[in-house]
Amino acid sequence: MDRKKTLGFAALFIVAVIAADYLQNGREMSVYNSRSLTAGAIKQEHLIVVVNRLYIPDKMDCAREIVRKCRENDFSNIRFSYDYGIPNELHAAIYLSEHDVKRGKPVFTLSYTVKGGTLTDYNIVDNPQEFELVIE
């Protein structure tokens, strides 16, 4: 009887570890909502991003990955149209899950703007060296 219990607990533990690994690493981040604002030559992109993770160990690394995906247009569930211009600013609210989006509690927000906050012709794709990433 003890051997069956031990095997049962071991199997349950293995299933729990596999499930936790899938929930943390097995899913892609996705854009839940996207909104573009344009005024003359200025274009802002506002995103709601769901990272599909249990937790975010390093917010700055996560923010850099989101900016990279936006610059390279590399999200699996959305393609940005840069036909009318490439964004001069990027703002995003980051959530762990869609459930957190519905509750309205972001883990953090990010802003990817031109250094010094001046309005220029720089954009996030062609001039990344002119931008700074701030997380709150």
mmCIF file with all atom_site columns, C-alpha atoms in Angstrom:
data_model
loop_
_atom_site.group_PDB
_atom_site.id
_atom_site.type_symbol
_atom_site.label_atom_id
_atom_site.label_alt_id
_atom_site.label_comp_id
_atom_site.label_asym_id
_atom_site.label_entity_id
_atom_site.label_seq_id
_atom_site.pdbx_PDB_ins_code
_atom_site.Cartn_x
_atom_site.Cartn_y
_atom_site.Cartn_z
_atom_site.occupancy
_atom_site.B_iso_or_equiv
_atom_site.pdbx_formal_charge
_atom_site.auth_seq_id
_atom_site.auth_comp_id
_atom_site.auth_asym_id
_atom_site.auth_atom_id
_atom_site.pdbx_PDB_model_num
ATOM 1   C CA . MET A 1 1   ? 0.000   0.000  0.000   1.00 0.00 ? 1   MET A CA 1
ATOM 2   C CA . ASP A 1 2   ? 2.810   2.434  0.856   1.00 0.00 ? 2   ASP A CA 1
ATOM 3   C CA . ARG A 1 3   ? 4.460   1.784  -2.495  1.00 0.00 ? 3   ARG A CA 1
ATOM 4   C CA . LYS A 1 4   ? 1.220   2.693  -4.325  1.00 0.00 ? 4   LYS A CA 1
ATOM 5   C CA . LYS A 1 5   ? 0.883   5.912  -2.316  1.00 0.00 ? 5   LYS A CA 1
ATOM 6   C CA . THR A 1 6   ? 4.499   6.836  -3.010  1.00 0.00 ? 6   THR A CA 1
ATOM 7   C CA . LEU A 1 7   ? 4.081   6.198  -6.735  1.00 0.00 ? 7   LEU A CA 1
ATOM 8   C CA . GLY A 1 8   ? 0.821   8.170  -6.720  1.00 0.00 ? 8   GLY A CA 1
ATOM 9   C CA . PHE A 1 9   ? 2.447   11.161 -5.010  1.00 0.00 ? 9   PHE A CA 1
ATOM 10  C CA . ALA A 1 10  ? 5.445   10.971 -7.347  1.00 0.00 ? 10  ALA A CA 1
ATOM 11  C CA . ALA A 1 11  ? 3.174   10.926 -10.406 1.00 0.00 ? 11  ALA A CA 1
ATOM 12  C CA . LEU A 1 12  ? 1.145   13.852 -9.022  1.00 0.00 ? 12  LEU A CA 1
ATOM 13  C CA . PHE A 1 13  ? 4.342   15.795 -8.338  1.00 0.00 ? 13  PHE A CA 1
ATOM 14  C CA . ILE A 1 14  ? 5.643   15.186 -11.878 1.00 0.00 ? 14  ILE A CA 1
ATOM 15  C CA . VAL A 1 15  ? 2.332   16.309 -13.396 1.00 0.00 ? 15  VAL A CA 1
ATOM 16  C CA . ALA A 1 16  ? 2.370   19.445 -11.209 1.00 0.00 ? 16  ALA A CA 1
ATOM 17  C CA . VAL A 1 17  ? 5.936   20.307 -12.277 1.00 0.00 ? 17  VAL A CA 1
ATOM 18  C CA . ILE A 1 18  ? 5.088   19.819 -15.959 1.00 0.00 ? 18  ILE A CA 1
ATOM 19  C CA . ALA A 1 19  ? 1.947   21.955 -15.598 1.00 0.00 ? 19  ALA A CA 1
ATOM 20  C CA . ALA A 1 20  ? 3.847   24.739 -13.811 1.00 0.00 ? 20  ALA A CA 1
ATOM 21  C CA . ASP A 1 21  ? 6.590   24.686 -16.451 1.00 0.00 ? 21  ASP A CA 1
ATOM 22  C CA . TYR A 1 22  ? 3.989   24.949 -19.216 1.00 0.00 ? 22  TYR A CA 1
ATOM 23  C CA . LEU A 1 23  ? 2.204   27.834 -17.479 1.00 0.00 ? 23  LEU A CA 1
ATOM 24  C CA . GLN A 1 24  ? 5.487   29.720 -17.022 1.00 0.00 ? 24  GLN A CA 1
ATOM 25  C CA . ASN A 1 25  ? 7.385   28.901 -20.222 1.00 0.00 ? 25  ASN A CA 1
ATOM 26  C CA . GLY A 1 26  ? 5.125   27.106 -22.674 1.00 0.00 ? 26  GLY A CA 1
ATOM 27  C CA . ARG A 1 27  ? 2.997   29.994 -23.927 1.00 0.00 ? 27  ARG A CA 1
ATOM 28  C CA . GLU A 1 28  ? 3.776   33.003 -26.113 1.00 0.00 ? 28  GLU A CA 1
ATOM 29  C CA . MET A 1 29  ? 3.150   36.576 -25.062 1.00 0.00 ? 29  MET A CA 1
ATOM 30  C CA . SER A 1 30  ? 0.408   38.256 -27.076 1.00 0.00 ? 30  SER A CA 1
ATOM 31  C CA . VAL A 1 31  ? -1.085  41.668 -27.744 1.00 0.00 ? 31  VAL A CA 1
ATOM 32  C CA . TYR A 1 32  ? -4.529  41.881 -26.143 1.00 0.00 ? 32  TYR A CA 1
ATOM 33  C CA . ASN A 1 33  ? -5.314  45.339 -27.528 1.00 0.00 ? 33  ASN A CA 1
ATOM 34  C CA . SER A 1 34  ? -3.602  47.868 -29.775 1.00 0.00 ? 34  SER A CA 1
ATOM 35  C CA . ARG A 1 35  ? -4.429  51.530 -30.328 1.00 0.00 ? 35  ARG A CA 1
ATOM 36  C CA . SER A 1 36  ? -2.593  53.981 -32.582 1.00 0.00 ? 36  SER A CA 1
ATOM 37  C CA . LEU A 1 37  ? -2.770  57.734 -32.189 1.00 0.00 ? 37  LEU A CA 1
ATOM 38  C CA . THR A 1 38  ? -1.583  59.991 -35.001 1.00 0.00 ? 38  THR A CA 1
ATOM 39  C CA . ALA A 1 39  ? -1.243  63.781 -35.032 1.00 0.00 ? 39  ALA A CA 1
ATOM 40  C CA . GLY A 1 40  ? 0.675   65.134 -37.999 1.00 0.00 ? 40  GLY A CA 1
ATOM 41  C CA . ALA A 1 41  ? 4.081   63.481 -38.088 1.00 0.00 ? 41  ALA A CA 1
ATOM 42  C CA . ILE A 1 42  ? 3.737   62.060 -34.574 1.00 0.00 ? 42  ILE A CA 1
ATOM 43  C CA . LYS A 1 43  ? 2.458   58.509 -34.129 1.00 0.00 ? 43  LYS A CA 1
ATOM 44  C CA . GLN A 1 44  ? 2.017   56.768 -30.795 1.00 0.00 ? 44  GLN A CA 1
ATOM 45  C CA . GLU A 1 45  ? 1.316   53.082 -30.293 1.00 0.00 ? 45  GLU A CA 1
ATOM 46  C CA . HIS A 1 46  ? -0.489  52.019 -27.112 1.00 0.00 ? 46  HIS A CA 1
ATOM 47  C CA . LEU A 1 47  ? -0.604  48.311 -26.311 1.00 0.00 ? 47  LEU A CA 1
ATOM 48  C CA . ILE A 1 48  ? -2.021  45.934 -23.765 1.00 0.00 ? 48  ILE A CA 1
ATOM 49  C CA . VAL A 1 49  ? 0.311   42.934 -23.653 1.00 0.00 ? 49  VAL A CA 1
ATOM 50  C CA . VAL A 1 50  ? -0.447  39.615 -21.968 1.00 0.00 ? 50  VAL A CA 1
ATOM 51  C CA . VAL A 1 51  ? 2.766   37.735 -21.194 1.00 0.00 ? 51  VAL A CA 1
ATOM 52  C CA . ASN A 1 52  ? 0.994   34.447 -20.282 1.00 0.00 ? 52  ASN A CA 1
ATOM 53  C CA . ARG A 1 53  ? 3.285   33.729 -17.346 1.00 0.00 ? 53  ARG A CA 1
ATOM 54  C CA . LEU A 1 54  ? 2.850   32.945 -13.660 1.00 0.00 ? 54  LEU A CA 1
ATOM 55  C CA . TYR A 1 55  ? 5.323   35.696 -12.746 1.00 0.00 ? 55  TYR A CA 1
ATOM 56  C CA . ILE A 1 56  ? 7.887   37.992 -14.394 1.00 0.00 ? 56  ILE A CA 1
ATOM 57  C CA . PRO A 1 57  ? 11.347  37.497 -12.853 1.00 0.00 ? 57  PRO A CA 1
ATOM 58  C CA . ASP A 1 58  ? 12.925  40.545 -14.558 1.00 0.00 ? 58  ASP A CA 1
ATOM 59  C CA . LYS A 1 59  ? 10.622  43.359 -15.672 1.00 0.00 ? 59  LYS A CA 1
ATOM 60  C CA . MET A 1 60  ? 13.327  45.171 -17.647 1.00 0.00 ? 60  MET A CA 1
ATOM 61  C CA . ASP A 1 61  ? 14.144  42.053 -19.697 1.00 0.00 ? 61  ASP A CA 1
ATOM 62  C CA . CYS A 1 62  ? 10.435  41.549 -20.349 1.00 0.00 ? 62  CYS A CA 1
ATOM 63  C CA . ALA A 1 63  ? 10.068  45.201 -21.419 1.00 0.00 ? 63  ALA A CA 1
ATOM 64  C CA . ARG A 1 64  ? 13.054  44.897 -23.775 1.00 0.00 ? 64  ARG A CA 1
ATOM 65  C CA . GLU A 1 65  ? 11.508  41.776 -25.320 1.00 0.00 ? 65  GLU A CA 1
ATOM 66  C CA . ILE A 1 66  ? 8.207   43.601 -25.900 1.00 0.00 ? 66  ILE A CA 1
ATOM 67  C CA . VAL A 1 67  ? 10.002  46.534 -27.543 1.00 0.00 ? 67  VAL A CA 1
ATOM 68  C CA . ARG A 1 68  ? 12.022  44.118 -29.702 1.00 0.00 ? 68  ARG A CA 1
ATOM 69  C CA . LYS A 1 69  ? 8.864   42.328 -30.807 1.00 0.00 ? 69  LYS A CA 1
ATOM 70  C CA . CYS A 1 70  ? 7.263   45.679 -31.709 1.00 0.00 ? 70  CYS A CA 1
ATOM 71  C CA . ARG A 1 71  ? 10.323  46.879 -33.620 1.00 0.00 ? 71  ARG A CA 1
ATOM 72  C CA . GLU A 1 72  ? 10.588  43.591 -35.545 1.00 0.00 ? 72  GLU A CA 1
ATOM 73  C CA . ASN A 1 73  ? 6.789   43.214 -35.878 1.00 0.00 ? 73  ASN A CA 1
ATOM 74  C CA . ASP A 1 74  ? 7.189   39.755 -34.352 1.00 0.00 ? 74  ASP A CA 1
ATOM 75  C CA . PHE A 1 75  ? 4.054   39.109 -32.278 1.00 0.00 ? 75  PHE A CA 1
ATOM 76  C CA . SER A 1 76  ? 2.311   35.915 -33.346 1.00 0.00 ? 76  SER A CA 1
ATOM 77  C CA . ASN A 1 77  ? -1.230  37.269 -33.003 1.00 0.00 ? 77  ASN A CA 1
ATOM 78  C CA . ILE A 1 78  ? -0.915  40.758 -34.531 1.00 0.00 ? 78  ILE A CA 1
ATOM 79  C CA . ARG A 1 79  ? 0.935   42.514 -37.330 1.00 0.00 ? 79  ARG A CA 1
ATOM 80  C CA . PHE A 1 80  ? 1.430   46.251 -37.024 1.00 0.00 ? 80  PHE A CA 1
ATOM 81  C CA . SER A 1 81  ? 0.774   48.299 -40.127 1.00 0.00 ? 81  SER A CA 1
ATOM 82  C CA . TYR A 1 82  ? 3.602   50.745 -40.602 1.00 0.00 ? 82  TYR A CA 1
ATOM 83  C CA . ASP A 1 83  ? 2.137   51.963 -43.925 1.00 0.00 ? 83  ASP A CA 1
ATOM 84  C CA . TYR A 1 84  ? 1.065   55.292 -42.428 1.00 0.00 ? 84  TYR A CA 1
ATOM 85  C CA . GLY A 1 85  ? 4.204   55.712 -40.390 1.00 0.00 ? 85  GLY A CA 1
ATOM 86  C CA . ILE A 1 86  ? 6.317   54.005 -37.790 1.00 0.00 ? 86  ILE A CA 1
ATOM 87  C CA . PRO A 1 87  ? 5.571   54.978 -34.180 1.00 0.00 ? 87  PRO A CA 1
ATOM 88  C CA . ASN A 1 88  ? 7.557   57.757 -32.528 1.00 0.00 ? 88  ASN A CA 1
ATOM 89  C CA . GLU A 1 89  ? 6.481   56.491 -29.104 1.00 0.00 ? 89  GLU A CA 1
ATOM 90  C CA . LEU A 1 90  ? 5.478   53.147 -27.667 1.00 0.00 ? 90  LEU A CA 1
ATOM 91  C CA . HIS A 1 91  ? 3.468   52.718 -24.478 1.00 0.00 ? 91  HIS A CA 1
ATOM 92  C CA . ALA A 1 92  ? 2.288   49.409 -23.026 1.00 0.00 ? 92  ALA A CA 1
ATOM 93  C CA . ALA A 1 93  ? 0.533   47.980 -20.010 1.00 0.00 ? 93  ALA A CA 1
ATOM 94  C CA . ILE A 1 94  ? 1.773   44.481 -19.217 1.00 0.00 ? 94  ILE A CA 1
ATOM 95  C CA . TYR A 1 95  ? -0.421  41.817 -17.616 1.00 0.00 ? 95  TYR A CA 1
ATOM 96  C CA . LEU A 1 96  ? 0.299   38.238 -16.599 1.00 0.00 ? 96  LEU A CA 1
ATOM 97  C CA . SER A 1 97  ? -2.972  36.847 -18.004 1.00 0.00 ? 97  SER A CA 1
ATOM 98  C CA . GLU A 1 98  ? -6.222  37.848 -19.693 1.00 0.00 ? 98  GLU A CA 1
ATOM 99  C CA . HIS A 1 99  ? -7.914  37.455 -16.315 1.00 0.00 ? 99  HIS A CA 1
ATOM 100 C CA . ASP A 1 100 ? -5.642  40.204 -14.955 1.00 0.00 ? 100 ASP A CA 1
ATOM 101 C CA . VAL A 1 101 ? -6.574  42.432 -17.919 1.00 0.00 ? 101 VAL A CA 1
ATOM 102 C CA . LYS A 1 102 ? -10.242 42.086 -17.006 1.00 0.00 ? 102 LYS A CA 1
ATOM 103 C CA . ARG A 1 103 ? -9.416  42.983 -13.401 1.00 0.00 ? 103 ARG A CA 1
ATOM 104 C CA . GLY A 1 104 ? -7.438  46.016 -14.617 1.00 0.00 ? 104 GLY A CA 1
ATOM 105 C CA . LYS A 1 105 ? -4.251  45.306 -12.673 1.00 0.00 ? 105 LYS A CA 1
ATOM 106 C CA . PRO A 1 106 ? -1.106  45.545 -14.804 1.00 0.00 ? 106 PRO A CA 1
ATOM 107 C CA . VAL A 1 107 ? 2.144   44.122 -13.473 1.00 0.00 ? 107 VAL A CA 1
ATOM 108 C CA . PHE A 1 108 ? 3.934   47.163 -14.891 1.00 0.00 ? 108 PHE A CA 1
ATOM 109 C CA . THR A 1 109 ? 3.773   49.727 -17.666 1.00 0.00 ? 109 THR A CA 1
ATOM 110 C CA . LEU A 1 110 ? 6.464   50.740 -20.100 1.00 0.00 ? 110 LEU A CA 1
ATOM 111 C CA . SER A 1 111 ? 7.213   53.820 -22.154 1.00 0.00 ? 111 SER A CA 1
ATOM 112 C CA . TYR A 1 112 ? 9.672   53.784 -25.041 1.00 0.00 ? 112 TYR A CA 1
ATOM 113 C CA . THR A 1 113 ? 10.197  57.426 -25.972 1.00 0.00 ? 113 THR A CA 1
ATOM 114 C CA . VAL A 1 114 ? 12.833  59.707 -27.438 1.00 0.00 ? 114 VAL A CA 1
ATOM 115 C CA . LYS A 1 115 ? 15.524  60.674 -24.923 1.00 0.00 ? 115 LYS A CA 1
ATOM 116 C CA . GLY A 1 116 ? 14.738  64.040 -23.434 1.00 0.00 ? 116 GLY A CA 1
ATOM 117 C CA . GLY A 1 117 ? 11.082  63.788 -24.409 1.00 0.00 ? 117 GLY A CA 1
ATOM 118 C CA . THR A 1 118 ? 11.379  66.079 -27.420 1.00 0.00 ? 118 THR A CA 1
ATOM 119 C CA . LEU A 1 119 ? 9.197   65.578 -30.472 1.00 0.00 ? 119 LEU A CA 1
ATOM 120 C CA . THR A 1 120 ? 11.362  64.568 -33.412 1.00 0.00 ? 120 THR A CA 1
ATOM 121 C CA . ASP A 1 121 ? 11.228  62.603 -36.641 1.00 0.00 ? 121 ASP A CA 1
ATOM 122 C CA . TYR A 1 122 ? 12.876  59.592 -34.984 1.00 0.00 ? 122 TYR A CA 1
ATOM 123 C CA . ASN A 1 123 ? 10.941  56.327 -34.972 1.00 0.00 ? 123 ASN A CA 1
ATOM 124 C CA . ILE A 1 124 ? 11.249  53.130 -32.951 1.00 0.00 ? 124 ILE A CA 1
ATOM 125 C CA . VAL A 1 125 ? 12.407  50.987 -35.893 1.00 0.00 ? 125 VAL A CA 1
ATOM 126 C CA . ASP A 1 126 ? 15.027  53.140 -37.629 1.00 0.00 ? 126 ASP A CA 1
ATOM 127 C CA . ASN A 1 127 ? 16.449  55.063 -34.646 1.00 0.00 ? 127 ASN A CA 1
ATOM 128 C CA . PRO A 1 128 ? 16.434  52.812 -31.541 1.00 0.00 ? 128 PRO A CA 1
ATOM 129 C CA . GLN A 1 129 ? 19.614  54.436 -30.192 1.00 0.00 ? 129 GLN A CA 1
ATOM 130 C CA . GLU A 1 130 ? 17.659  57.695 -29.720 1.00 0.00 ? 130 GLU A CA 1
ATOM 131 C CA . PHE A 1 131 ? 15.062  56.104 -27.423 1.00 0.00 ? 131 PHE A CA 1
ATOM 132 C CA . GLU A 1 132 ? 14.963  55.250 -23.747 1.00 0.00 ? 132 GLU A CA 1
ATOM 133 C CA . LEU A 1 133 ? 12.927  52.564 -22.059 1.00 0.00 ? 133 LEU A CA 1
ATOM 134 C CA . VAL A 1 134 ? 11.221  53.410 -18.773 1.00 0.00 ? 134 VAL A CA 1
ATOM 135 C CA . ILE A 1 135 ? 9.187   50.964 -16.706 1.00 0.00 ? 135 ILE A CA 1
ATOM 136 C CA . GLU A 1 136 ? 6.841   51.908 -13.890 1.00 0.00 ? 136 GLU A CA 1
#
